[in-house]
Tab-separated table of C-alpha atoms and ligand atoms in Angstrom:
chain	number	residue	atom	x	y	z
A	1	UNK	CA	238.969	81.096	267.335
A	2	UNK	CA	241.364	80.604	270.190
A	3	UNK	CA	240.335	79.334	273.617
A	4	UNK	CA	237.813	81.449	275.477
A	5	UNK	CA	239.927	83.711	277.745
A	6	UNK	CA	237.192	83.765	280.397
A	7	UNK	CA	237.569	80.055	281.081
A	8	UNK	CA	241.355	80.064	280.804
A	9	UNK	CA	243.298	80.035	284.096
A	10	UNK	CA	246.298	81.486	282.243
A	11	UNK	CA	244.405	84.586	281.105
A	12	UNK	CA	245.721	86.754	284.008
A	13	UNK	CA	249.354	85.770	283.304
A	14	UNK	CA	248.804	86.506	279.625
A	15	UNK	CA	247.258	89.881	280.396
A	16	UNK	CA	250.260	90.748	282.586
A	17	UNK	CA	252.589	89.660	279.749
A	18	UNK	CA	250.822	92.000	277.325
A	19	UNK	CA	250.895	94.952	279.693
A	20	UNK	CA	254.376	94.675	281.185
A	21	UNK	CA	256.404	93.038	278.397
A	22	UNK	CA	254.694	94.463	275.328
A	23	UNK	CA	252.718	97.664	275.896
A	24	UNK	CA	255.146	99.063	278.488
A	25	UNK	CA	258.025	98.460	276.065
A	26	UNK	CA	256.500	100.298	273.153
A	27	UNK	CA	254.358	97.784	271.237
A	28	UNK	CA	251.593	100.107	270.041
A	29	UNK	CA	249.587	98.121	267.485
A	30	UNK	CA	246.317	97.355	269.275
A	31	UNK	CA	245.517	94.469	266.907
A	32	UNK	CA	248.836	92.812	267.780
A	33	UNK	CA	248.299	93.359	271.511
A	34	UNK	CA	244.766	91.929	271.308
A	35	UNK	CA	245.945	88.914	269.288
A	36	UNK	CA	248.626	88.114	271.845
A	37	UNK	CA	246.100	88.507	274.631
A	38	UNK	CA	243.886	85.924	272.875
A	39	UNK	CA	246.349	83.203	271.808
A	40	UNK	CA	246.930	80.710	274.682
A	41	UNK	CA	250.736	80.729	274.442
A	42	UNK	CA	251.135	78.032	277.141
A	43	UNK	CA	249.420	75.459	274.923
A	44	UNK	CA	252.351	75.730	272.488
A	45	UNK	CA	254.936	75.088	275.231
A	46	UNK	CA	255.779	71.658	276.692
A	47	UNK	CA	253.186	70.848	279.375
A	48	UNK	CA	255.780	70.827	282.196
A	49	UNK	CA	256.624	74.384	281.226
A	50	UNK	CA	253.225	76.101	280.957
A	51	UNK	CA	254.045	78.864	283.453
A	52	UNK	CA	257.332	79.692	281.692
A	53	UNK	CA	255.359	80.424	278.529
A	54	UNK	CA	254.416	83.843	279.919
A	55	UNK	CA	257.881	84.798	281.136
A	56	UNK	CA	260.091	87.347	279.431
A	57	UNK	CA	262.279	84.928	277.447
A	58	UNK	CA	262.147	82.243	274.745
A	59	UNK	CA	260.783	78.805	275.691
A	60	UNK	CA	262.637	75.605	274.798
A	61	UNK	CA	260.670	73.156	272.614
A	62	UNK	CA	261.670	69.897	270.854
A	63	UNK	CA	264.698	69.592	268.509
A	64	UNK	CA	266.541	72.184	270.637
A	65	UNK	CA	264.446	74.984	269.114
A	66	UNK	CA	262.572	77.751	270.920
A	67	UNK	CA	259.324	79.694	270.896
A	68	UNK	CA	260.550	83.277	270.542
A	69	UNK	CA	260.308	85.683	273.493
A	70	UNK	CA	256.864	87.374	273.609
A	71	UNK	CA	258.357	90.820	272.927
A	72	UNK	CA	260.196	89.518	269.866
A	73	UNK	CA	257.028	87.954	268.425
A	74	UNK	CA	255.149	91.231	269.011
A	75	UNK	CA	257.925	93.358	267.503
A	76	UNK	CA	258.209	91.164	264.399
A	77	UNK	CA	254.482	90.958	263.812
A	78	UNK	CA	254.028	94.692	264.426
A	79	UNK	CA	256.830	95.496	261.936
A	80	UNK	CA	255.137	93.268	259.337
A	81	UNK	CA	251.994	95.485	259.498
A	82	UNK	CA	249.584	92.604	258.908
A	83	UNK	CA	246.153	93.614	257.590
A	84	UNK	CA	242.980	91.484	257.749
A	85	UNK	CA	243.034	90.576	254.036
A	86	UNK	CA	246.750	89.665	253.960
A	87	UNK	CA	248.303	86.387	252.877
A	88	UNK	CA	251.316	85.745	255.098
A	89	UNK	CA	254.277	83.357	255.029
A	90	UNK	CA	256.044	82.399	258.239
A	91	UNK	CA	259.426	80.672	257.944
A	92	UNK	CA	260.215	78.561	261.034
A	93	UNK	CA	256.922	77.162	262.394
A	94	UNK	CA	258.485	75.766	265.586
A	95	UNK	CA	255.608	75.276	268.035
A	96	UNK	CA	253.049	77.073	265.850
A	97	UNK	CA	252.623	79.920	268.368
A	98	UNK	CA	253.593	82.785	266.108
A	99	UNK	CA	251.564	81.225	263.288
A	100	UNK	CA	248.532	81.423	265.607
A	101	UNK	CA	249.217	85.112	266.326
A	102	UNK	CA	249.527	85.740	262.568
A	103	UNK	CA	246.319	83.763	261.953
A	104	UNK	CA	244.464	86.114	264.316
A	105	UNK	CA	245.548	89.065	262.155
A	106	UNK	CA	245.639	87.843	258.535
A	107	UNK	CA	243.288	86.114	256.094
A	108	UNK	CA	245.622	83.228	255.394
A	109	UNK	CA	248.909	82.007	256.872
A	110	UNK	CA	251.325	79.565	255.272
A	111	UNK	CA	254.113	78.374	257.534
A	112	UNK	CA	257.111	76.193	256.747
A	113	UNK	CA	259.286	74.150	259.132
A	114	UNK	CA	262.353	72.017	258.344
A	115	UNK	CA	261.754	69.474	261.153
A	116	UNK	CA	258.793	67.229	260.330
A	117	UNK	CA	258.229	66.415	264.028
A	118	UNK	CA	257.841	70.115	264.897
A	119	UNK	CA	255.594	70.759	261.905
A	120	UNK	CA	253.348	67.870	262.959
A	121	UNK	CA	253.017	68.978	266.574
A	122	UNK	CA	252.441	72.600	265.484
A	123	UNK	CA	249.709	71.344	263.169
A	124	UNK	CA	248.078	69.509	266.082
A	125	UNK	CA	248.309	72.579	268.349
A	126	UNK	CA	246.742	74.812	265.703
A	127	UNK	CA	243.973	72.326	264.840
A	128	UNK	CA	243.132	71.847	268.528
A	129	UNK	CA	242.580	75.620	268.775
A	130	UNK	CA	240.530	75.651	265.540
A	131	UNK	CA	242.853	77.812	263.477
A	132	UNK	CA	241.425	76.953	260.068
A	133	UNK	CA	243.382	79.620	258.147
A	134	UNK	CA	246.882	78.182	258.703
A	135	UNK	CA	248.605	75.715	256.388
A	136	UNK	CA	251.677	74.001	257.900
A	137	UNK	CA	254.260	72.675	255.429
A	138	UNK	CA	257.587	70.865	255.779
A	139	UNK	CA	260.642	72.029	253.850
A	140	UNK	CA	263.461	74.523	253.484
A	141	UNK	CA	261.882	77.924	254.066
A	142	UNK	CA	265.096	79.745	253.124
A	143	UNK	CA	263.765	79.186	249.605
A	144	UNK	CA	260.361	80.543	250.628
A	145	UNK	CA	257.221	78.680	249.559
A	146	UNK	CA	256.792	79.614	245.877
A	147	UNK	CA	253.572	77.652	245.298
A	148	UNK	CA	251.482	80.055	247.405
A	149	UNK	CA	253.361	83.295	246.553
A	150	UNK	CA	253.104	86.257	246.383
A	151	UNK	CA	252.787	87.173	250.072
A	152	UNK	CA	251.775	90.493	251.600
A	153	UNK	CA	254.134	89.773	254.465
A	154	UNK	CA	256.863	87.248	255.279
A	155	UNK	CA	258.064	86.763	258.863
A	156	UNK	CA	261.228	84.715	259.392
A	157	UNK	CA	261.670	83.337	262.918
A	158	UNK	CA	265.269	82.126	262.432
A	159	UNK	CA	268.486	84.048	261.738
A	160	UNK	CA	269.877	84.235	258.202
A	161	UNK	CA	273.419	85.178	257.111
A	162	UNK	CA	271.917	87.490	254.477
A	163	UNK	CA	268.488	88.359	253.083
A	164	UNK	CA	267.443	85.434	250.851
A	165	UNK	CA	266.632	86.745	247.363
A	166	UNK	CA	263.923	84.069	247.005
A	167	UNK	CA	261.977	85.681	249.862
A	168	UNK	CA	262.155	89.147	248.287
A	169	UNK	CA	260.940	87.649	245.003
A	170	UNK	CA	257.938	86.060	246.735
A	171	UNK	CA	256.819	89.369	248.284
A	172	UNK	CA	253.989	91.272	246.683
A	173	UNK	CA	254.643	94.897	245.683
A	174	UNK	CA	254.488	96.950	248.942
A	175	UNK	CA	254.973	93.693	250.855
A	176	UNK	CA	256.972	93.508	254.082
A	177	UNK	CA	259.648	90.961	255.022
A	178	UNK	CA	260.830	90.816	258.647
A	179	UNK	CA	264.011	88.809	259.183
A	180	UNK	CA	266.912	88.598	261.639
A	181	UNK	CA	270.214	88.908	259.747
A	182	UNK	CA	273.708	88.374	261.148
A	183	UNK	CA	276.029	85.619	262.323
A	184	UNK	CA	275.087	82.751	264.620
A	185	UNK	CA	275.879	84.808	267.753
A	186	UNK	CA	274.059	88.078	267.115
A	187	UNK	CA	271.792	89.603	264.538
A	188	UNK	CA	269.811	92.690	263.666
A	189	UNK	CA	266.116	92.383	262.964
A	190	UNK	CA	265.570	93.815	259.471
A	191	UNK	CA	262.450	95.163	257.796
A	192	UNK	CA	262.510	94.840	254.005
A	193	UNK	CA	259.804	96.646	252.024
A	194	UNK	CA	259.342	95.937	248.334
A	195	UNK	CA	258.839	99.159	246.392
A	196	UNK	CA	258.821	99.297	242.589
A	197	UNK	CA	260.182	95.773	242.654
A	198	UNK	CA	263.215	96.769	244.739
A	199	UNK	CA	263.962	95.848	248.365
A	200	UNK	CA	264.146	98.837	250.731
A	201	UNK	CA	266.068	97.559	253.759
A	202	UNK	CA	265.887	98.997	257.265
A	203	UNK	CA	267.685	97.540	260.322
A	204	UNK	CA	265.439	97.703	263.416
A	205	UNK	CA	267.298	96.437	266.510
A	206	UNK	CA	269.636	93.741	267.812
A	207	UNK	CA	268.345	90.231	268.505
A	208	UNK	CA	269.350	86.588	268.853
A	209	UNK	CA	267.523	83.788	267.048
A	210	UNK	CA	268.244	80.135	266.311
A	211	UNK	CA	269.852	79.773	262.850
A	212	UNK	CA	267.973	79.433	259.578
A	213	UNK	CA	269.453	76.214	258.210
A	214	UNK	CA	269.090	75.705	254.482
A	215	UNK	CA	270.068	76.558	250.952
A	216	UNK	CA	269.909	80.341	251.496
A	217	UNK	CA	270.582	80.167	255.214
A	218	UNK	CA	273.407	78.668	257.224
A	219	UNK	CA	274.653	75.265	256.181
A	220	UNK	CA	274.163	72.408	258.635
A	221	UNK	CA	277.253	71.304	260.577
A	222	UNK	CA	278.777	68.264	258.907
B	1	LIG	N1	257.875	80.718	265.225
B	1	LIG	C1	258.199	79.668	266.171
B	1	LIG	C2	259.617	79.779	266.714
B	1	LIG	C3	260.524	79.189	265.788
B	1	LIG	S1	262.204	78.907	266.220
B	1	LIG	C4	257.208	79.608	267.296
B	1	LIG	O1	256.381	80.503	267.425
B	1	LIG	O2	257.257	78.627	268.062
B	1	LIG	C5	262.786	78.772	264.572
B	1	LIG	C6	262.323	77.569	263.810
B	1	LIG	O3	262.859	77.685	262.493
B	1	LIG	C7	262.819	76.234	264.356
B	1	LIG	O4	261.721	75.396	264.591
B	1	LIG	C8	263.698	75.687	263.238
B	1	LIG	O5	263.660	74.285	263.112
B	1	LIG	C9	263.115	76.385	262.022
B	1	LIG	N2	263.993	76.477	260.858
B	1	LIG	C10	265.329	76.707	260.803
B	1	LIG	N3	265.741	76.747	259.516
B	1	LIG	C11	264.636	76.550	258.738
B	1	LIG	C12	264.406	76.482	257.333
B	1	LIG	N4	265.389	76.639	256.427
B	1	LIG	N5	263.149	76.270	256.896
B	1	LIG	C13	262.123	76.101	257.779
B	1	LIG	N6	262.284	76.148	259.102
B	1	LIG	C14	263.519	76.377	259.583
């Protein structure tokens, strides 16, 4: 699916990223580690910044947004416990990187981005790497994406002031929602599991994401 690691000059940097930033820090899910070893993260970064793609921090992309830090992507995807038959929603497509990681693990990935320009370049990145099981859409993901619901897992890559009810509604029974919740300065990553129709909420650890802007997120500055 993704580029052949053997012909990829960035494969050694990516391997080091997986070992030192992910495995050494407690990411244990071998499927997640293997997916992040496969996806050529640099191809989702601006071309002047390829090397930075494998460093231990977020990478700036267009519209003042970022590709999340590798550890954060791994922690979110691991918490979402993606299985091969799962249908997954990602809110906040950004570069398309995390959508590619999800596409390595799930049957089908729907991703939604509020900036059309980002959605279009993510779509190009994903098509170039032959990810045929990702659908990129443009819109307000704080409302979820009801037309393809229910989802086995929902991963939100932007911080919300509270857990949007619409996202809980679009989860399948036993589904997992991973979402940073807090104010614009700091948040806690939360895992929400739907059991008997009710959300079971567990805070995981502190984090800092760009804001989720939308109806059930933060409101844009006026
Ligand atoms: N997952 C991305 C990182 C995304 S950063 C990657 O791997 O590159 C968060 C993204 O969420 C930004 O692109 C931002 O524009 C988007 N976003 C913020 N609010 C949103 C909303 N309500 N709906 C959809 N996307 C949103």
